[in-house]
PDB file of C-alpha atoms in Angstrom:
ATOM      1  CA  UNK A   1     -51.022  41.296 -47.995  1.00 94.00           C
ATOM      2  CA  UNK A   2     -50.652  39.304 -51.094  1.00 96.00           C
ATOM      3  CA  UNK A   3     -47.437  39.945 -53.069  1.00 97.00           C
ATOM      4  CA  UNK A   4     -46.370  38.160 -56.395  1.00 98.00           C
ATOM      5  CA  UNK A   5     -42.608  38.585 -57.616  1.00 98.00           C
ATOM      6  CA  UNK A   6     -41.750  37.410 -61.012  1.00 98.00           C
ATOM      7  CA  UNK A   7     -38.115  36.623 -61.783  1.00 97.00           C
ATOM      8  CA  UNK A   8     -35.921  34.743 -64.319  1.00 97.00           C
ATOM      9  CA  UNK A   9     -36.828  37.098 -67.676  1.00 97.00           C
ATOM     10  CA  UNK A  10     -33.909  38.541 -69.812  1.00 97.00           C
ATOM     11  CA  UNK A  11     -32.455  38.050 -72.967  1.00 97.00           C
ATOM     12  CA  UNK A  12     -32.320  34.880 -74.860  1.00 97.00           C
ATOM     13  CA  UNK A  13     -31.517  33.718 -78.588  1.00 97.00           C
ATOM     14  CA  UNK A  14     -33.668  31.998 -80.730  1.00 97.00           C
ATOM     15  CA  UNK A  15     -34.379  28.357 -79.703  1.00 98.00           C
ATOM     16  CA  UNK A  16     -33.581  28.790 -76.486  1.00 98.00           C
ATOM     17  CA  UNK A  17     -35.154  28.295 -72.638  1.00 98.00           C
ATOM     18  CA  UNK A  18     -35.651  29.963 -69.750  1.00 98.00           C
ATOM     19  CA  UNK A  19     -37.446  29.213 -66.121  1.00 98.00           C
ATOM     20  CA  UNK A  20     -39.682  32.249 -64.426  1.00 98.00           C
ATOM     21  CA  UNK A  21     -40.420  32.301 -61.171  1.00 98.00           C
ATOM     22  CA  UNK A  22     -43.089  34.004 -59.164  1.00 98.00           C
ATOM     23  CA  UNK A  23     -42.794  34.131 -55.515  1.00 98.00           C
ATOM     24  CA  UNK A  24     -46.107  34.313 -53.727  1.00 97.00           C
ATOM     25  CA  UNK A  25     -46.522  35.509 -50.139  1.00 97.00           C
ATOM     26  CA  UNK A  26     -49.843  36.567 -48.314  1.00 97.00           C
ATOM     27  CA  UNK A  27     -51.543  33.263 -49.716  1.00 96.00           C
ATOM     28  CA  UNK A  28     -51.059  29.553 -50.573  1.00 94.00           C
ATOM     29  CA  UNK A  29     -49.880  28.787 -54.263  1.00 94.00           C
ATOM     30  CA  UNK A  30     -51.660  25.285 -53.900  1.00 91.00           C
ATOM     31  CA  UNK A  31     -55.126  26.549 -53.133  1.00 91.00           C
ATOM     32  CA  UNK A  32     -55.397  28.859 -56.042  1.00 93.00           C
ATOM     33  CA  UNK A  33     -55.758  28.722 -59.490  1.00 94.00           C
ATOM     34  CA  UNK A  34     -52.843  30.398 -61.117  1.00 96.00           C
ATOM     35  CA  UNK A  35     -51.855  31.924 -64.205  1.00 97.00           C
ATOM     36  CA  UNK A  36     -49.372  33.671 -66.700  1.00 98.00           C
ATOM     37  CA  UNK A  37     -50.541  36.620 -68.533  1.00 98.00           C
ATOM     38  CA  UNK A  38     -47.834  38.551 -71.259  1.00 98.00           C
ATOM     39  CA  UNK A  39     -47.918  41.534 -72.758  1.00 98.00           C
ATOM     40  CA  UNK A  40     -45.438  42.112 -75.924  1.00 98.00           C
ATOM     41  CA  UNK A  41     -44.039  45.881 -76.451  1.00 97.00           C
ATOM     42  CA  UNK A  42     -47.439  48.109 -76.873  1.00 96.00           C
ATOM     43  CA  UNK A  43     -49.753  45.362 -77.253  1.00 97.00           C
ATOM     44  CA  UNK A  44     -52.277  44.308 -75.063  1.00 97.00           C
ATOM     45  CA  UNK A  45     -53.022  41.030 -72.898  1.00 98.00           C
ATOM     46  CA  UNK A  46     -52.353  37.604 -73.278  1.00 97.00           C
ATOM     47  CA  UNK A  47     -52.700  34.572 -71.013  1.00 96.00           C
ATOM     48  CA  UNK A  48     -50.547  31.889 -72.198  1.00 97.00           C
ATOM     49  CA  UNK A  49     -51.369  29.617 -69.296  1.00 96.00           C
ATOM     50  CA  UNK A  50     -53.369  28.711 -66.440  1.00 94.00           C
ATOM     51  CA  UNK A  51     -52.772  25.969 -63.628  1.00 94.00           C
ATOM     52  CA  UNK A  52     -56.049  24.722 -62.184  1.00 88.00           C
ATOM     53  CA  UNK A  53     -56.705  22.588 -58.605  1.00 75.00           C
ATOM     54  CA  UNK A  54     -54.750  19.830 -58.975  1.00 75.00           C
ATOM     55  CA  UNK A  55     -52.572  18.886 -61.960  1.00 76.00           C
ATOM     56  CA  UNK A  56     -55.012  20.631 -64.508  1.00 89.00           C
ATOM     57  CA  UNK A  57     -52.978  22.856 -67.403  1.00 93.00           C
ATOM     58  CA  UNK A  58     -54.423  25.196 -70.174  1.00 92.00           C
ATOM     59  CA  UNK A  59     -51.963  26.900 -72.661  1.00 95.00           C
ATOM     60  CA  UNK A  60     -52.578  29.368 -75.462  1.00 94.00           C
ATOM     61  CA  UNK A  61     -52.162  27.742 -78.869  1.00 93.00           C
ATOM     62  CA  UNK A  62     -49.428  29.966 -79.467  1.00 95.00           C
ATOM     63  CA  UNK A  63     -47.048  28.308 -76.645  1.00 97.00           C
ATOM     64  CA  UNK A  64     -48.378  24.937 -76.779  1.00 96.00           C
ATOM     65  CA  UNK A  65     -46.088  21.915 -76.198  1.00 97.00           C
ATOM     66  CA  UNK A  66     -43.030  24.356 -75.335  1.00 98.00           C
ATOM     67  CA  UNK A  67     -44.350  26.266 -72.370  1.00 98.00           C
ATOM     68  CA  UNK A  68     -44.982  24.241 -69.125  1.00 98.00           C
ATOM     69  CA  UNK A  69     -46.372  25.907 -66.127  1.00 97.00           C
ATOM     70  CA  UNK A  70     -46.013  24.189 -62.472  1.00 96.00           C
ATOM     71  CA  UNK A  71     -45.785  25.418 -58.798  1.00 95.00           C
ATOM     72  CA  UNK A  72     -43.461  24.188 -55.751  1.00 94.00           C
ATOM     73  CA  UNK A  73     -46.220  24.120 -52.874  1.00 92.00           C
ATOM     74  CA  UNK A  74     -43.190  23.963 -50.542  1.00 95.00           C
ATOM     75  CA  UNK A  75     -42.085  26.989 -51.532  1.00 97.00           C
ATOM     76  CA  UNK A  76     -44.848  29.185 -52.831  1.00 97.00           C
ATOM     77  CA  UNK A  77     -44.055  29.296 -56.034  1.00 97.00           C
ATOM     78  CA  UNK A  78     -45.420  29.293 -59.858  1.00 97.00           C
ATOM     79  CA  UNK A  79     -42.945  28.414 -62.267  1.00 98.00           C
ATOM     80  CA  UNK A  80     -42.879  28.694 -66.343  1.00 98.00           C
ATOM     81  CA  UNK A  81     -40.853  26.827 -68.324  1.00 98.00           C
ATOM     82  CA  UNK A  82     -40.094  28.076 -71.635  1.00 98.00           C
ATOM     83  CA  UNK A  83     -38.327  25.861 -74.499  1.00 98.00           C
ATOM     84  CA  UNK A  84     -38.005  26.905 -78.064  1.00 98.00           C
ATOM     85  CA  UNK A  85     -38.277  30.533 -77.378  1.00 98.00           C
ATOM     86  CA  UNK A  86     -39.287  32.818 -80.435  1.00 98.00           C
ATOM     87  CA  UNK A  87     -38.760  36.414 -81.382  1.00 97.00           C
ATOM     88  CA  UNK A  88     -42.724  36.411 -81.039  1.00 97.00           C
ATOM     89  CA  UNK A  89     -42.232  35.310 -77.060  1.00 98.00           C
ATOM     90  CA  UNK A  90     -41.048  38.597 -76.697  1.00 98.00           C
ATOM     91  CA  UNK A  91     -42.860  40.155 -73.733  1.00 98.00           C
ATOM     92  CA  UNK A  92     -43.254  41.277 -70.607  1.00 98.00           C
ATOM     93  CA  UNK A  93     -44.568  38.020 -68.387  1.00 98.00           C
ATOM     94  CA  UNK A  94     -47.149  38.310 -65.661  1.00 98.00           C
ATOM     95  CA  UNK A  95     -47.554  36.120 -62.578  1.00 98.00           C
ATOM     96  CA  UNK A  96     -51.521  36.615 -61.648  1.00 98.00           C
ATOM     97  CA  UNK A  97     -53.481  34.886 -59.101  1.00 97.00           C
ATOM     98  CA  UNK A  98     -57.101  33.411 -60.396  1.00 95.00           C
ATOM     99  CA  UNK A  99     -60.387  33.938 -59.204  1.00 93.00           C
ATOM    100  CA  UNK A 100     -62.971  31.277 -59.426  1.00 89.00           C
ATOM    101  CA  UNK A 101     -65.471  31.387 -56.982  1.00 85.00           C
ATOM    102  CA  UNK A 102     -67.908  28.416 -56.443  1.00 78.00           C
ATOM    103  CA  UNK A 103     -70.275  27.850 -58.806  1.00 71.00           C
ATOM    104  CA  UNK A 104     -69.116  30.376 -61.204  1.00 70.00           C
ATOM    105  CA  UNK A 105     -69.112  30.553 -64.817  1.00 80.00           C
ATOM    106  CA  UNK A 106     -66.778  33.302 -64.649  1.00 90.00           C
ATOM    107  CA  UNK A 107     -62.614  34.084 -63.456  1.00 92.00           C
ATOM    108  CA  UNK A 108     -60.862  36.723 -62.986  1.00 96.00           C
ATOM    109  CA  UNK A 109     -57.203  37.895 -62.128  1.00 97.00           C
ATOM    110  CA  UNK A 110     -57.321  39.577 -58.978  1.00 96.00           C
ATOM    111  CA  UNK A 111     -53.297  39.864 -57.929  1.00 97.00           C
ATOM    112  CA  UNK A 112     -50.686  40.429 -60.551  1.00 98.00           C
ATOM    113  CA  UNK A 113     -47.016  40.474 -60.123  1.00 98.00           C
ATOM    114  CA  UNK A 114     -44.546  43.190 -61.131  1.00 97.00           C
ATOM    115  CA  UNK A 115     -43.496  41.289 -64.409  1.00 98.00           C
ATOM    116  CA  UNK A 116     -40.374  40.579 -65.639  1.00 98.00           C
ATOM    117  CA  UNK A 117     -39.239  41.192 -69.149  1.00 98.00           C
ATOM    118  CA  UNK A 118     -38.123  38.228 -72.134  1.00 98.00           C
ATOM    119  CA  UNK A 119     -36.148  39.467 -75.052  1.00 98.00           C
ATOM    120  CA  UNK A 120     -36.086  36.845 -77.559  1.00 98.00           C
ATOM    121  CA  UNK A 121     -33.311  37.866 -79.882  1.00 96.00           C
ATOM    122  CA  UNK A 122     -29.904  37.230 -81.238  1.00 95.00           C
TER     123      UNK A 122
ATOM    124  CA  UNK B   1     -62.861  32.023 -80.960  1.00 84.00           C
ATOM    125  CA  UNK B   2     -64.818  34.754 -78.832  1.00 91.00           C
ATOM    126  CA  UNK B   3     -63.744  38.666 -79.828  1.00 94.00           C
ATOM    127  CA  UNK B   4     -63.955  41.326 -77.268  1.00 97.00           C
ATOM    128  CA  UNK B   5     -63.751  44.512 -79.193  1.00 98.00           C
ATOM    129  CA  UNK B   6     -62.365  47.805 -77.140  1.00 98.00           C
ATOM    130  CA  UNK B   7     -61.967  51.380 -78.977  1.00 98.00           C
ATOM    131  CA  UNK B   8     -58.344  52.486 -78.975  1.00 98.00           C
ATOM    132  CA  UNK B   9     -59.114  55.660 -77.749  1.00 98.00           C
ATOM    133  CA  UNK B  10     -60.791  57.654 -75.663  1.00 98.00           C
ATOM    134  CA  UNK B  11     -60.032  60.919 -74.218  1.00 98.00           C
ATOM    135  CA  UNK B  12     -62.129  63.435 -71.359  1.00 97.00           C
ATOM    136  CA  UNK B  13     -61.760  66.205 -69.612  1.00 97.00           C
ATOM    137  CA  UNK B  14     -60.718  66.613 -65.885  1.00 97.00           C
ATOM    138  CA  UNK B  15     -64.416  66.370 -64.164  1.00 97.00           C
ATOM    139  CA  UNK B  16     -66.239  64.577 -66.481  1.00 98.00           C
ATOM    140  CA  UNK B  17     -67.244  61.052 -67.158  1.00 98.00           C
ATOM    141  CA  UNK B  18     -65.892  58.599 -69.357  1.00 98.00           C
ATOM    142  CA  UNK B  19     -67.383  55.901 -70.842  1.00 98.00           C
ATOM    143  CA  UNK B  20     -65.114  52.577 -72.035  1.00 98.00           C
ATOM    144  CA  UNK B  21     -66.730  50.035 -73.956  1.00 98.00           C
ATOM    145  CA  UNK B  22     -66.636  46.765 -74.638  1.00 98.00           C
ATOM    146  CA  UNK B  23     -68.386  45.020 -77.770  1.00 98.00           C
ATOM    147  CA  UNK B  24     -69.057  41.020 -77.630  1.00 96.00           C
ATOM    148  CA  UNK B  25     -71.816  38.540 -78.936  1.00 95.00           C
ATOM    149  CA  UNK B  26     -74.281  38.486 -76.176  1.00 95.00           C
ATOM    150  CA  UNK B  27     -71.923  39.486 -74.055  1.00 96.00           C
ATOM    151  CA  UNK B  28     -74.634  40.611 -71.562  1.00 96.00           C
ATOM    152  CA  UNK B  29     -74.657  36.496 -71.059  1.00 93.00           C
ATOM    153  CA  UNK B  30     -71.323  36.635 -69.548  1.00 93.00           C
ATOM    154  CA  UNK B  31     -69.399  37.917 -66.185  1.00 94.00           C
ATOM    155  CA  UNK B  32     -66.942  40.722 -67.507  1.00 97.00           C
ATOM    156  CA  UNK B  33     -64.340  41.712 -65.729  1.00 98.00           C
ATOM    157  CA  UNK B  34     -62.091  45.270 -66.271  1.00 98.00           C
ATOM    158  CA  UNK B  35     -58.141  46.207 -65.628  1.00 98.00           C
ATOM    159  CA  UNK B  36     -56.355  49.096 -65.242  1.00 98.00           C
ATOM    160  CA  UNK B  37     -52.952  49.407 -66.707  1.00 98.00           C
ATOM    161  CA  UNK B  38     -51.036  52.418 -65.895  1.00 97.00           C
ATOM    162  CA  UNK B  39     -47.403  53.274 -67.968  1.00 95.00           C
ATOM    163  CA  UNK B  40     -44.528  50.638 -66.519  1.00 95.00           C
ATOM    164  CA  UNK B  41     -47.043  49.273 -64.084  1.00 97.00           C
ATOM    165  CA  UNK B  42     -49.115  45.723 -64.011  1.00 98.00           C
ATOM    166  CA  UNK B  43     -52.705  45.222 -64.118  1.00 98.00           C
ATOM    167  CA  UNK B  44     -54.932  46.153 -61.891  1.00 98.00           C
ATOM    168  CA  UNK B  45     -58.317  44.884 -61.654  1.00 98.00           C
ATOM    169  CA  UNK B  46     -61.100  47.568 -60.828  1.00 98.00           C
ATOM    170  CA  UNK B  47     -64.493  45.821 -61.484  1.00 98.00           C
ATOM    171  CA  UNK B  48     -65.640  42.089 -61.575  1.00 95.00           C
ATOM    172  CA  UNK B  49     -68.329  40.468 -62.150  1.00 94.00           C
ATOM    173  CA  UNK B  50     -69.641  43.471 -64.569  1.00 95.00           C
ATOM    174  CA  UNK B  51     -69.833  46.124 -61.828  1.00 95.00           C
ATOM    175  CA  UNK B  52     -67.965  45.012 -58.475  1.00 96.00           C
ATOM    176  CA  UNK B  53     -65.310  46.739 -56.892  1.00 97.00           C
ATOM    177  CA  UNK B  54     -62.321  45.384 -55.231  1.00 96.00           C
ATOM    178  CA  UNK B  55     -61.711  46.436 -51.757  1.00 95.00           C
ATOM    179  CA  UNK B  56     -59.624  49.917 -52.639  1.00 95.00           C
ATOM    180  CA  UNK B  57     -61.122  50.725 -55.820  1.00 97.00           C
ATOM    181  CA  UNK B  58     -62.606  54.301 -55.605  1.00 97.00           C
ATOM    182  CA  UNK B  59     -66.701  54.501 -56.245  1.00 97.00           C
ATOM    183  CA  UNK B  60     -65.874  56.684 -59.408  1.00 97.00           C
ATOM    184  CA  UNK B  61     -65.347  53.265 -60.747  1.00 98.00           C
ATOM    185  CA  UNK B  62     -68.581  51.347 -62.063  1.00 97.00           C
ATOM    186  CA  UNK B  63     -69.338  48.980 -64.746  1.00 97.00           C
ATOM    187  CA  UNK B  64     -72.431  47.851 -66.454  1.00 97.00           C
ATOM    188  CA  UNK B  65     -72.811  45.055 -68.941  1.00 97.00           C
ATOM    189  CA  UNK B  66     -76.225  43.729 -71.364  1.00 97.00           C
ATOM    190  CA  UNK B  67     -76.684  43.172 -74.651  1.00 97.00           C
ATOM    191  CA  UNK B  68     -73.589  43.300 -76.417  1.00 98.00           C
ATOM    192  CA  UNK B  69     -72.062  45.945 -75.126  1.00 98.00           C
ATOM    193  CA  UNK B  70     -70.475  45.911 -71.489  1.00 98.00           C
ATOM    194  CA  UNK B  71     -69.460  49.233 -70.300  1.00 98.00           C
ATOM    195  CA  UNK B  72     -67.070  50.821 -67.714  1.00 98.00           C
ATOM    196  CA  UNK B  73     -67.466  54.122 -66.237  1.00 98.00           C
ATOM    197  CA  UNK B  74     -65.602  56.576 -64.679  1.00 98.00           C
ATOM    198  CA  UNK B  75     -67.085  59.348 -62.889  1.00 98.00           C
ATOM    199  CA  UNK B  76     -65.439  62.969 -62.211  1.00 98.00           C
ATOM    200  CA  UNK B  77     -62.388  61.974 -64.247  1.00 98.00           C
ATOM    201  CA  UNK B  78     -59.228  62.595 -62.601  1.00 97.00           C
ATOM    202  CA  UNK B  79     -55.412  62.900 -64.281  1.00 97.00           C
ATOM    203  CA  UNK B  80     -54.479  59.834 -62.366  1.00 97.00           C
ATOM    204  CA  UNK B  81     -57.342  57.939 -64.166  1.00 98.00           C
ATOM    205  CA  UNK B  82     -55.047  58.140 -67.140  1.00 98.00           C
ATOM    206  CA  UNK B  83     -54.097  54.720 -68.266  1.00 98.00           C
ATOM    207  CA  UNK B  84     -55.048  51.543 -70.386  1.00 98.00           C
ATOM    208  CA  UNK B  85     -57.876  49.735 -69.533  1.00 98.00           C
ATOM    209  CA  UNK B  86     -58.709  45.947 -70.658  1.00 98.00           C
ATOM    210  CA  UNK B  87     -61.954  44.369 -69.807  1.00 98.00           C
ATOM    211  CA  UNK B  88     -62.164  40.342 -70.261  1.00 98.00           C
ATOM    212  CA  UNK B  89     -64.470  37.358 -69.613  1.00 96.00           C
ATOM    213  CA  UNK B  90     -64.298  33.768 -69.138  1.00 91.00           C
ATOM    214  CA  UNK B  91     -66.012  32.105 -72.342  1.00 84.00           C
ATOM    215  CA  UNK B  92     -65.981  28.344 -71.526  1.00 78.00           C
ATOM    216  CA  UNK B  93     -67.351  27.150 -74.436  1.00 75.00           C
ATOM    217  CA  UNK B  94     -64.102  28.133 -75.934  1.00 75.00           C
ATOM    218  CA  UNK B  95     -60.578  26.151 -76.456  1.00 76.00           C
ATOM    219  CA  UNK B  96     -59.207  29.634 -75.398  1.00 78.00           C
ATOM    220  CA  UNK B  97     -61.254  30.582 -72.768  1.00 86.00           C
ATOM    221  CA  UNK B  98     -59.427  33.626 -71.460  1.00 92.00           C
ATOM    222  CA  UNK B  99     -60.670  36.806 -73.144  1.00 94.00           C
ATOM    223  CA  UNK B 100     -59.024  40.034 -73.213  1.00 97.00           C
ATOM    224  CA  UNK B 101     -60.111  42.905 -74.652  1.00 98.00           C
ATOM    225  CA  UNK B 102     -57.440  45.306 -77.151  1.00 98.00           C
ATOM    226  CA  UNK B 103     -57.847  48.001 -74.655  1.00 98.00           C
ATOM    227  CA  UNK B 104     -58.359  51.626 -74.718  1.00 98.00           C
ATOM    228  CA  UNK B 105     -56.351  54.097 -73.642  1.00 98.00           C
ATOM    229  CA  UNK B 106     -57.735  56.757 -71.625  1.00 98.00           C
ATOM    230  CA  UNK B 107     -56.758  60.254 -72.040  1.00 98.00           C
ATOM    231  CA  UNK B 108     -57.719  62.925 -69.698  1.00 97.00           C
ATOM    232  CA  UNK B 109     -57.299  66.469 -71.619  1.00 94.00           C
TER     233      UNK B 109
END
């Protein structure tokens, strides 16, 4: 069964960083494409980032050169660094796993996490 | 940028069939895929690649997509349908190629 568990959110002032963690069992971080989807208070979805095959990276505009996504294949894990936190980071964070099947012009999120909650505020 | 354009509302009685759409230039051209988002709860996908089902995902469930309108649909509509639901597509032509929808919110009367 595949199970994502997001951890690390809370609350956080202005300017500064936190790490989340999402704990993957029931499949192999390293062989998927993975991703982190938010969702601030009654708004709808964002993805902020994406880790392809390999070292490949996309990031929303929005968290561009302070987010950093990676993944610990020894331990199963995504990761998302976040530096220079805003009030606007405020959100609940998603861990998802990626669909992209062969020869596809398409993706899809097929496994999502719990979430875990960022309160950017002093 | 590519806009997927959702209504914010949409409401049905217990029995009947509701109809979610989703508005996008030519989006009949593209896969779209559709979430379910229930109060406190993540995402959960219910149809991909316009009108597949994930193993799970009741038959009630079906989607349909040409032109520019892609729609989901939701046959004898149950209370526990109740929820948001987001569709999205991959447009990568796009320097943000992750598309989400605003969602709708389903009521069932």
């Amino acid at each position: 069964e595949v199970q994502l568990v997001e951890s690390g959110g809370g609350l956080i002032q202005p300017g500064g960083s936190l790490r989340l963690s999402c704990a993957a069992s029931g499949f192999t971080v390293s062989r998927n494409y993975m991703s982190w989807v938010r969702q601030a208070p009654g708004k709808g979805l964002e993805c902020v980032s994406v880790i392809y095959g390999g070292s490949g990276t996309y990031y929303a505009d929005s968290v561009k050169g302070r987010f950093t996504i990676s993944r610990d294949n020894s331990k199963n894990t995504l990761y998302l660094q976040m530096n220079s936190l805003r009030a606007e980071d405020t959100a609940v964070y998603y861990c998802a796993r990626v669909v992209v099947p062969a020869a596809s012009s398409s993706l899809w999120f097929d496994s999502w996490g719990q979430g875990t909650l960022v309160t950017v505020s002093s | 940028s590519y806009v997927l354009t959702q209504p914010p509302s949409v409401s049905v009685a217990p029995g009947k069939t509701a109809r979610i759409t989703c508005g996008g230039n030519n989006i009949g051209s593209k896969s779209v895929h559709w979430y379910q988002q229930k109060p406190g709860q993540a995402p959960v996908l219910v149809t991909y690649y316009d009108s597949d089902r994930p193993s799970g995902i009741p038959e009630r469930f079906s989607g349909s997509n040409s032109g520019n309108t892609a729609t989901l649909t939701i046959s004898r509509v149950e209370a526990g349908d109740e929820a948001d639901y987001y569709c999205q597509v991959w447009y990568s032509s796009s320097n943000h190629p992750v598309v989400f929808g605003g969602g709708t919110k389903l009521t069932v009367l």
